Structure formats: structure tokens, C-alpha cells
PDB file of C-alpha atoms in Angstrom:
ATOM      1  CA  ASP A 267      72.639  95.315 101.714  1.00 64.00           C
ATOM      2  CA  THR A 268      75.236  97.896 102.614  1.00 70.00           C
ATOM      3  CA  ALA A 269      74.305 101.261 101.113  1.00 92.00           C
ATOM      4  CA  VAL A 270      77.783 102.803 101.094  1.00 96.00           C
ATOM      5  CA  SER A 271      80.698 100.439 101.448  1.00 96.00           C
ATOM      6  CA  GLN A 272      84.362 101.259 101.605  1.00 96.00           C
ATOM      7  CA  THR A 273      87.439  99.098 101.771  1.00 96.00           C
ATOM      8  CA  PRO A 274      89.656  98.463 103.530  1.00 97.00           C
ATOM      9  CA  LYS A 275      88.347  99.137 107.031  1.00 96.00           C
ATOM     10  CA  TYR A 276      91.862  99.399 108.414  1.00 97.00           C
ATOM     11  CA  LEU A 277      95.031 100.396 106.588  1.00 97.00           C
ATOM     12  CA  VAL A 278      98.484 100.592 108.124  1.00 97.00           C
ATOM     13  CA  THR A 279     101.295 101.739 105.877  1.00 97.00           C
ATOM     14  CA  GLN A 280     104.692 103.391 105.925  1.00 97.00           C
ATOM     15  CA  MET A 281     105.496 106.994 105.149  1.00 97.00           C
ATOM     16  CA  GLY A 282     106.121 107.652 101.506  1.00 97.00           C
ATOM     17  CA  ASN A 283     103.883 104.866 100.237  1.00 98.00           C
ATOM     18  CA  ASP A 284     100.978 105.323  97.840  1.00 98.00           C
ATOM     19  CA  LYS A 285      97.632 103.821  98.800  1.00 98.00           C
ATOM     20  CA  SER A 286      94.025 103.731  97.656  1.00 97.00           C
ATOM     21  CA  ILE A 287      90.709 103.453  99.456  1.00 98.00           C
ATOM     22  CA  LYS A 288      87.712 102.208  97.508  1.00 97.00           C
ATOM     23  CA  CYS A 289      84.102 103.294  97.881  1.00 97.00           C
ATOM     24  CA  GLU A 290      80.918 102.042  96.300  1.00 96.00           C
ATOM     25  CA  GLN A 291      77.293 103.098  96.787  1.00 95.00           C
ATOM     26  CA  ASN A 292      74.220 101.174  95.663  1.00 95.00           C
ATOM     27  CA  LEU A 293      71.716 103.931  96.397  1.00 92.00           C
ATOM     28  CA  GLY A 294      71.659 105.375  92.903  1.00 90.00           C
ATOM     29  CA  HIS A 295      72.880 108.710  94.251  1.00 89.00           C
ATOM     30  CA  ASP A 296      74.359 111.346  91.997  1.00 86.00           C
ATOM     31  CA  THR A 297      76.956 112.801  94.338  1.00 88.00           C
ATOM     32  CA  MET A 298      79.718 111.176  96.341  1.00 91.00           C
ATOM     33  CA  TYR A 299      82.099 112.633  98.886  1.00 91.00           C
ATOM     34  CA  TRP A 300      85.226 111.984 100.837  1.00 94.00           C
ATOM     35  CA  TYR A 301      85.542 113.260 104.400  1.00 94.00           C
ATOM     36  CA  LYS A 302      88.483 113.142 106.775  1.00 95.00           C
ATOM     37  CA  GLN A 303      87.933 112.810 110.517  1.00 95.00           C
ATOM     38  CA  ASP A 304      90.965 113.599 112.606  1.00 89.00           C
ATOM     39  CA  SER A 305      91.839 112.538 116.143  1.00 82.00           C
ATOM     40  CA  LYS A 306      89.724 115.381 117.543  1.00 78.00           C
ATOM     41  CA  LYS A 307      86.702 113.962 115.695  1.00 79.00           C
ATOM     42  CA  PHE A 308      86.407 116.966 113.405  1.00 85.00           C
ATOM     43  CA  LEU A 309      84.783 115.810 110.160  1.00 90.00           C
ATOM     44  CA  LYS A 310      86.099 117.792 107.210  1.00 90.00           C
ATOM     45  CA  ILE A 311      85.001 117.643 103.583  1.00 89.00           C
ATOM     46  CA  MET A 312      87.759 116.772 101.122  1.00 91.00           C
ATOM     47  CA  PHE A 313      85.940 116.288  97.821  1.00 88.00           C
ATOM     48  CA  SER A 314      82.476 116.439  96.377  1.00 87.00           C
ATOM     49  CA  TYR A 315      81.970 114.730  93.004  1.00 88.00           C
ATOM     50  CA  ASN A 316      79.144 114.013  90.641  1.00 81.00           C
ATOM     51  CA  ASN A 317      79.074 113.290  86.951  1.00 71.00           C
ATOM     52  CA  LYS A 318      79.212 116.991  86.260  1.00 67.00           C
ATOM     53  CA  GLU A 319      81.920 118.402  88.392  1.00 79.00           C
ATOM     54  CA  LEU A 320      84.545 117.828  91.008  1.00 83.00           C
ATOM     55  CA  ILE A 321      84.648 120.255  93.891  1.00 79.00           C
ATOM     56  CA  ILE A 322      87.841 120.202  95.860  1.00 75.00           C
ATOM     57  CA  ASN A 323      88.390 121.659  99.292  1.00 80.00           C
ATOM     58  CA  GLU A 324      91.295 123.983  98.660  1.00 75.00           C
ATOM     59  CA  THR A 325      93.030 122.905 101.861  1.00 85.00           C
ATOM     60  CA  VAL A 326      93.437 119.324 100.617  1.00 90.00           C
ATOM     61  CA  PRO A 327      97.007 118.595  99.428  1.00 92.00           C
ATOM     62  CA  ASN A 328      97.298 117.548  95.796  1.00 92.00           C
ATOM     63  CA  ARG A 329      98.717 114.235  96.997  1.00 96.00           C
ATOM     64  CA  PHE A 330      95.070 113.290  97.428  1.00 95.00           C
ATOM     65  CA  SER A 331      93.066 112.586  94.294  1.00 93.00           C
ATOM     66  CA  PRO A 332      89.604 111.132  93.755  1.00 92.00           C
ATOM     67  CA  LYS A 333      88.997 108.702  90.897  1.00 90.00           C
ATOM     68  CA  SER A 334      85.500 107.858  89.740  1.00 89.00           C
ATOM     69  CA  PRO A 335      85.205 105.031  87.189  1.00 88.00           C
ATOM     70  CA  ASP A 336      81.413 105.374  87.252  1.00 87.00           C
ATOM     71  CA  LYS A 337      78.593 107.006  89.178  1.00 87.00           C
ATOM     72  CA  ALA A 338      78.548 104.319  91.864  1.00 92.00           C
ATOM     73  CA  HIS A 339      82.236 104.455  92.726  1.00 93.00           C
ATOM     74  CA  LEU A 340      84.574 107.100  94.082  1.00 94.00           C
ATOM     75  CA  ASN A 341      88.021 105.912  95.088  1.00 95.00           C
ATOM     76  CA  LEU A 342      90.585 107.951  96.979  1.00 96.00           C
ATOM     77  CA  HIS A 343      94.237 107.791  95.977  1.00 97.00           C
ATOM     78  CA  ILE A 344      96.895 109.137  98.285  1.00 97.00           C
ATOM     79  CA  ASN A 345     100.483 109.577  97.143  1.00 97.00           C
ATOM     80  CA  SER A 346     103.584 109.953  99.302  1.00 97.00           C
ATOM     81  CA  LEU A 347     101.769 109.316 102.571  1.00 97.00           C
ATOM     82  CA  GLU A 348     102.739 111.436 105.575  1.00 97.00           C
ATOM     83  CA  LEU A 349     102.283 110.906 109.311  1.00 96.00           C
ATOM     84  CA  GLY A 350      99.681 113.673 109.389  1.00 94.00           C
ATOM     85  CA  ASP A 351      97.495 111.747 106.967  1.00 96.00           C
ATOM     86  CA  SER A 352      96.613 109.332 109.761  1.00 96.00           C
ATOM     87  CA  ALA A 353      92.874 109.683 110.314  1.00 96.00           C
ATOM     88  CA  VAL A 354      89.567 108.002 109.606  1.00 97.00           C
ATOM     89  CA  TYR A 355      88.381 108.595 106.057  1.00 97.00           C
ATOM     90  CA  PHE A 356      84.668 108.420 105.335  1.00 97.00           C
ATOM     91  CA  CYS A 357      83.041 108.042 101.978  1.00 96.00           C
ATOM     92  CA  ALA A 358      79.478 109.339 101.646  1.00 93.00           C
ATOM     93  CA  SER A 359      76.832 109.796  99.001  1.00 91.00           C
ATOM     94  CA  SER A 360      73.704 111.871  98.534  1.00 88.00           C
ATOM     95  CA  GLN A 361      71.026 112.500  95.964  1.00 84.00           C
ATOM     96  CA  ASP A 362      71.724 115.696  94.065  1.00 67.00           C
ATOM     97  CA  GLY A 363      68.511 117.388  95.043  1.00 53.00           C
ATOM     98  CA  GLY A 364      69.727 120.933  95.295  1.00 51.00           C
ATOM     99  CA  ASN A 365      69.940 122.515  98.689  1.00 49.00           C
ATOM    100  CA  MET A 366      67.065 120.659 100.283  1.00 55.00           C
ATOM    101  CA  ASN A 367      67.179 117.390 102.103  1.00 60.00           C
ATOM    102  CA  THR A 368      70.551 116.327 100.791  1.00 70.00           C
ATOM    103  CA  GLU A 369      71.044 113.755 103.460  1.00 81.00           C
ATOM    104  CA  ALA A 370      74.451 112.145 103.222  1.00 86.00           C
ATOM    105  CA  PHE A 371      74.796 108.418 103.834  1.00 91.00           C
ATOM    106  CA  PHE A 372      78.181 107.396 105.170  1.00 94.00           C
ATOM    107  CA  GLY A 373      80.324 104.343 104.723  1.00 96.00           C
ATOM    108  CA  GLN A 374      81.786 102.608 107.762  1.00 95.00           C
ATOM    109  CA  GLY A 375      85.074 104.480 107.513  1.00 96.00           C
ATOM    110  CA  THR A 376      88.681 103.528 106.825  1.00 97.00           C
ATOM    111  CA  ARG A 377      91.133 104.007 109.642  1.00 97.00           C
ATOM    112  CA  LEU A 378      94.444 104.936 108.040  1.00 97.00           C
ATOM    113  CA  THR A 379      97.577 104.767 110.159  1.00 97.00           C
ATOM    114  CA  VAL A 380     100.843 105.989 108.690  1.00 97.00           C
ATOM    115  CA  VAL A 381     103.955 104.817 110.518  1.00 97.00           C
TER     116      VAL A 381
ATOM    117  CA  GLN B  65      85.650 130.529 105.727  1.00 58.00           C
ATOM    118  CA  LYS B  66      82.224 129.018 106.265  1.00 63.00           C
ATOM    119  CA  GLU B  67      82.111 127.643 109.778  1.00 88.00           C
ATOM    120  CA  VAL B  68      79.861 125.601 111.965  1.00 93.00           C
ATOM    121  CA  GLU B  69      80.494 125.881 115.689  1.00 94.00           C
ATOM    122  CA  GLN B  70      79.538 123.526 118.481  1.00 94.00           C
ATOM    123  CA  ASN B  71      80.539 123.198 122.092  1.00 92.00           C
ATOM    124  CA  SER B  72      82.680 120.072 122.281  1.00 89.00           C
ATOM    125  CA  GLY B  73      81.339 119.090 125.688  1.00 89.00           C
ATOM    126  CA  PRO B  74      81.037 116.625 127.224  1.00 95.00           C
ATOM    127  CA  LEU B  75      77.459 117.480 128.055  1.00 96.00           C
ATOM    128  CA  SER B  76      76.342 115.286 130.920  1.00 97.00           C
ATOM    129  CA  VAL B  77      72.649 114.793 131.686  1.00 97.00           C
ATOM    130  CA  PRO B  78      70.839 112.299 133.920  1.00 97.00           C
ATOM    131  CA  GLU B  79      68.650 109.627 132.391  1.00 97.00           C
ATOM    132  CA  GLY B  80      65.164 110.942 131.655  1.00 97.00           C
ATOM    133  CA  ALA B  81      66.254 114.574 131.408  1.00 97.00           C
ATOM    134  CA  ILE B  82      66.192 116.839 128.345  1.00 97.00           C
ATOM    135  CA  ALA B  83      69.507 117.216 126.534  1.00 97.00           C
ATOM    136  CA  SER B  84      69.965 120.472 124.629  1.00 97.00           C
ATOM    137  CA  LEU B  85      72.615 120.630 121.910  1.00 98.00           C
ATOM    138  CA  ASN B  86      73.449 123.892 120.184  1.00 97.00           C
ATOM    139  CA  CYS B  87      75.073 124.925 116.932  1.00 96.00           C
ATOM    140  CA  THR B  88      75.820 128.229 115.208  1.00 96.00           C
ATOM    141  CA  TYR B  89      76.833 128.784 111.601  1.00 95.00           C
ATOM    142  CA  SER B  90      78.462 131.646 109.754  1.00 93.00           C
ATOM    143  CA  ASP B  91      77.043 131.407 106.207  1.00 88.00           C
ATOM    144  CA  ARG B  92      73.736 133.293 105.984  1.00 88.00           C
ATOM    145  CA  GLY B  93      73.058 131.644 102.637  1.00 85.00           C
ATOM    146  CA  SER B  94      72.851 128.181 104.186  1.00 87.00           C
ATOM    147  CA  GLN B  95      69.676 126.397 103.188  1.00 84.00           C
ATOM    148  CA  SER B  96      69.368 123.212 105.185  1.00 89.00           C
ATOM    149  CA  PHE B  97      70.621 121.913 108.468  1.00 93.00           C
ATOM    150  CA  PHE B  98      71.255 118.410 109.723  1.00 94.00           C
ATOM    151  CA  TRP B  99      71.908 116.627 112.973  1.00 96.00           C
ATOM    152  CA  TYR B 100      73.975 113.462 112.837  1.00 96.00           C
ATOM    153  CA  ARG B 101      74.757 111.078 115.665  1.00 97.00           C
ATOM    154  CA  GLN B 102      78.085 109.263 115.784  1.00 96.00           C
ATOM    155  CA  TYR B 103      78.825 106.465 118.203  1.00 96.00           C
ATOM    156  CA  SER B 104      82.468 105.863 119.025  1.00 92.00           C
ATOM    157  CA  GLY B 105      84.187 103.997 116.218  1.00 91.00           C
ATOM    158  CA  LYS B 106      81.139 104.170 113.969  1.00 94.00           C
ATOM    159  CA  SER B 107      80.035 106.297 111.039  1.00 95.00           C
ATOM    160  CA  PRO B 108      77.717 109.320 111.369  1.00 95.00           C
ATOM    161  CA  GLU B 109      74.023 108.581 110.958  1.00 94.00           C
ATOM    162  CA  LEU B 110      71.301 111.128 110.276  1.00 93.00           C
ATOM    163  CA  ILE B 111      68.876 111.919 113.081  1.00 94.00           C
ATOM    164  CA  MET B 112      66.920 114.681 111.386  1.00 93.00           C
ATOM    165  CA  PHE B 113      67.107 117.708 109.141  1.00 92.00           C
ATOM    166  CA  ILE B 114      65.391 121.075 109.161  1.00 94.00           C
ATOM    167  CA  TYR B 115      65.212 123.899 106.639  1.00 89.00           C
ATOM    168  CA  SER B 116      62.400 126.163 107.848  1.00 91.00           C
ATOM    169  CA  ASN B 117      62.489 128.460 110.825  1.00 94.00           C
ATOM    170  CA  GLY B 118      60.819 127.027 113.888  1.00 95.00           C
ATOM    171  CA  ASP B 119      60.608 123.587 115.410  1.00 96.00           C
ATOM    172  CA  LYS B 120      60.500 120.150 113.866  1.00 96.00           C
ATOM    173  CA  GLU B 121      59.682 117.144 116.012  1.00 96.00           C
ATOM    174  CA  ASP B 122      60.439 113.492 115.407  1.00 95.00           C
ATOM    175  CA  GLY B 123      59.797 111.184 118.329  1.00 96.00           C
ATOM    176  CA  ARG B 124      61.985 112.217 121.250  1.00 97.00           C
ATOM    177  CA  PHE B 125      63.968 114.615 119.051  1.00 98.00           C
ATOM    178  CA  THR B 126      63.155 118.245 118.269  1.00 98.00           C
ATOM    179  CA  ALA B 127      65.249 120.383 115.944  1.00 97.00           C
ATOM    180  CA  GLN B 128      64.955 124.154 116.226  1.00 97.00           C
ATOM    181  CA  LEU B 129      66.118 126.633 113.604  1.00 96.00           C
ATOM    182  CA  ASN B 130      66.501 130.389 113.840  1.00 96.00           C
ATOM    183  CA  LYS B 131      67.990 131.730 110.611  1.00 94.00           C
ATOM    184  CA  ALA B 132      68.047 135.326 111.828  1.00 94.00           C
ATOM    185  CA  SER B 133      70.307 134.308 114.697  1.00 95.00           C
ATOM    186  CA  GLN B 134      72.086 131.650 112.600  1.00 95.00           C
ATOM    187  CA  TYR B 135      71.373 129.139 115.271  1.00 95.00           C
ATOM    188  CA  VAL B 136      70.155 125.545 115.209  1.00 97.00           C
ATOM    189  CA  SER B 137      69.587 123.253 118.159  1.00 97.00           C
ATOM    190  CA  LEU B 138      68.614 119.692 118.939  1.00 98.00           C
ATOM    191  CA  LEU B 139      66.568 118.723 121.979  1.00 98.00           C
ATOM    192  CA  ILE B 140      66.455 115.124 123.146  1.00 98.00           C
ATOM    193  CA  ARG B 141      63.606 114.400 125.540  1.00 98.00           C
ATOM    194  CA  ASP B 142      63.651 111.527 128.027  1.00 98.00           C
ATOM    195  CA  SER B 143      67.365 110.989 127.417  1.00 98.00           C
ATOM    196  CA  GLN B 144      68.538 107.389 127.539  1.00 97.00           C
ATOM    197  CA  PRO B 145      72.035 105.983 128.116  1.00 97.00           C
ATOM    198  CA  SER B 146      71.881 104.729 124.526  1.00 97.00           C
ATOM    199  CA  ASP B 147      71.752 108.366 123.402  1.00 97.00           C
ATOM    200  CA  SER B 148      75.323 108.797 124.639  1.00 97.00           C
ATOM    201  CA  ALA B 149      77.276 109.677 121.513  1.00 97.00           C
ATOM    202  CA  THR B 150      78.771 112.620 119.649  1.00 96.00           C
ATOM    203  CA  TYR B 151      76.208 114.801 117.910  1.00 97.00           C
ATOM    204  CA  LEU B 152      77.323 116.542 114.749  1.00 96.00           C
ATOM    205  CA  CYS B 153      75.625 119.614 113.360  1.00 96.00           C
ATOM    206  CA  ALA B 154      75.949 119.968 109.574  1.00 93.00           C
ATOM    207  CA  VAL B 155      75.028 122.784 107.217  1.00 91.00           C
ATOM    208  CA  ASN B 156      74.401 122.481 103.505  1.00 84.00           C
ATOM    209  CA  ASN B 157      76.199 125.290 101.713  1.00 72.00           C
ATOM    210  CA  ALA B 158      76.444 126.106  98.036  1.00 64.00           C
ATOM    211  CA  GLY B 159      77.990 123.308  96.028  1.00 60.00           C
ATOM    212  CA  ASN B 160      75.863 120.689  97.738  1.00 64.00           C
ATOM    213  CA  MET B 161      78.468 119.972 100.391  1.00 73.00           C
ATOM    214  CA  LEU B 162      77.869 119.471 104.062  1.00 83.00           C
ATOM    215  CA  THR B 163      80.045 121.444 106.447  1.00 87.00           C
ATOM    216  CA  PHE B 164      80.206 119.820 109.859  1.00 91.00           C
ATOM    217  CA  GLY B 165      80.754 121.277 113.269  1.00 93.00           C
ATOM    218  CA  GLY B 166      83.231 119.670 115.613  1.00 92.00           C
ATOM    219  CA  GLY B 167      80.502 117.776 117.431  1.00 94.00           C
ATOM    220  CA  THR B 168      79.212 117.748 120.989  1.00 96.00           C
ATOM    221  CA  ARG B 169      79.819 114.691 123.101  1.00 96.00           C
ATOM    222  CA  LEU B 170      76.707 113.768 125.082  1.00 97.00           C
ATOM    223  CA  MET B 171      76.826 111.515 128.130  1.00 97.00           C
ATOM    224  CA  VAL B 172      73.552 110.273 129.613  1.00 97.00           C
ATOM    225  CA  LYS B 173      74.080 108.843 133.074  1.00 96.00           C
ATOM    226  CA  PRO B 174      71.762 106.143 134.477  1.00 94.00           C
TER     227      PRO B 174
END
């Protein structure tokens, strides 16, 4: 069983399009995240979300929006895609245990290429 | 800006040697610290975490934390070629979010 699964694994699309990446976790975790990893391998938090609040990294453009239909899912919608959005996007989840031991489990990543 | 800094490497060590990976962080309020390993084209996977000053050992891996110096390290004993990967240091800040360093690429040569 895959703990955190995201689809698609690869996504190639044209500039200006709108696309979504789906994420599901079967770990019963309270918190889910989206990370962006650029070509230099720097892994940067985009969103943190649980059933109580959404925390947004202020550097993330508002073209990016998370949508959570339920606790096990956190999808990422991207509007008006730009070349600079090309990256690998990772979904992750963790148990909301405060500041201790909040190990994050990652999905396999979605490689987005904007042409 | 809360930052986590790592030397990007590559750090090259011979097989069987000790690899030492270092990380510094800027937020003194950070509570817990994680080391993730990421193979090329794969997702990060947790190696170990530490939240108390001192050393924590798990098999060939030892994490060291010094909160006064805002410094955390990972030692890998008896390095193997299969340890070749990028090692990501992560810090848990307020808001239950992990902030990652840029990673150190480790190469273990046979």
C-alpha cells in the first residue's frame, strides 16, 4: 500500500494552461503539505493544511491554490502556468503532533514541465 | 526569514570511511530536526530525527544536535556506495512546517 500517492507522475503542458495535481494519503494523518523542488534540488514548502487552518508560504503566487475535499486529500491547482513553474512537486503528510517527531512522509513527486 | 543552510557538496568519501554532513539553522525556537535522504529522481525519505542536545545513534547513522550553536550534523559510519544520495536537513518551525536546507550531495566511492 502506498502511504502518500500523487498523480500524475509526469505532466507536460503549455504556458497559460490550468492544471491540477492530486494527492491522497492513507496514513490517517492530520496535516498535508505541498513542496516544490526546483532544478537545484531546493525543497521549498508551499502550503501546510489541516482541518483547522491553511498556512501559505507568502512567496507562493496566488495562481497556486490547494483544495482539500477531505482529510485524506489535498490537491494542488495551478492557474495560468508559467515556464518558471516547471519543477517537481511533492505532496507530504504528517501527524499533527506538535513540534515533536512530526516526520513527513512524501509522495513520489510530480514532474511538471511547462513548455 | 527562517533558513537552513547546508554545503551543497559534492562530498566525496571512500567506501568504509565516515561521512560527516553538517547543517546550521537560523531560528532559535526550532524544536526538532530531521535528516532525509533523497536518491536521484526519488522522493525524500526520513533517516532519523533528533530534538535533544547531544547524540542519537541508529545503526550506522548518528545525528548530533547543538542548540546553542544552532548546528546539527549527521555522521554515516562505514559508508557504502548505496549511501550515495543527497542528504536534506530539515527543521520543524512554528506552524508544524518543515523547512529544508538545500541538501548535500554525498558520493561514496568503491
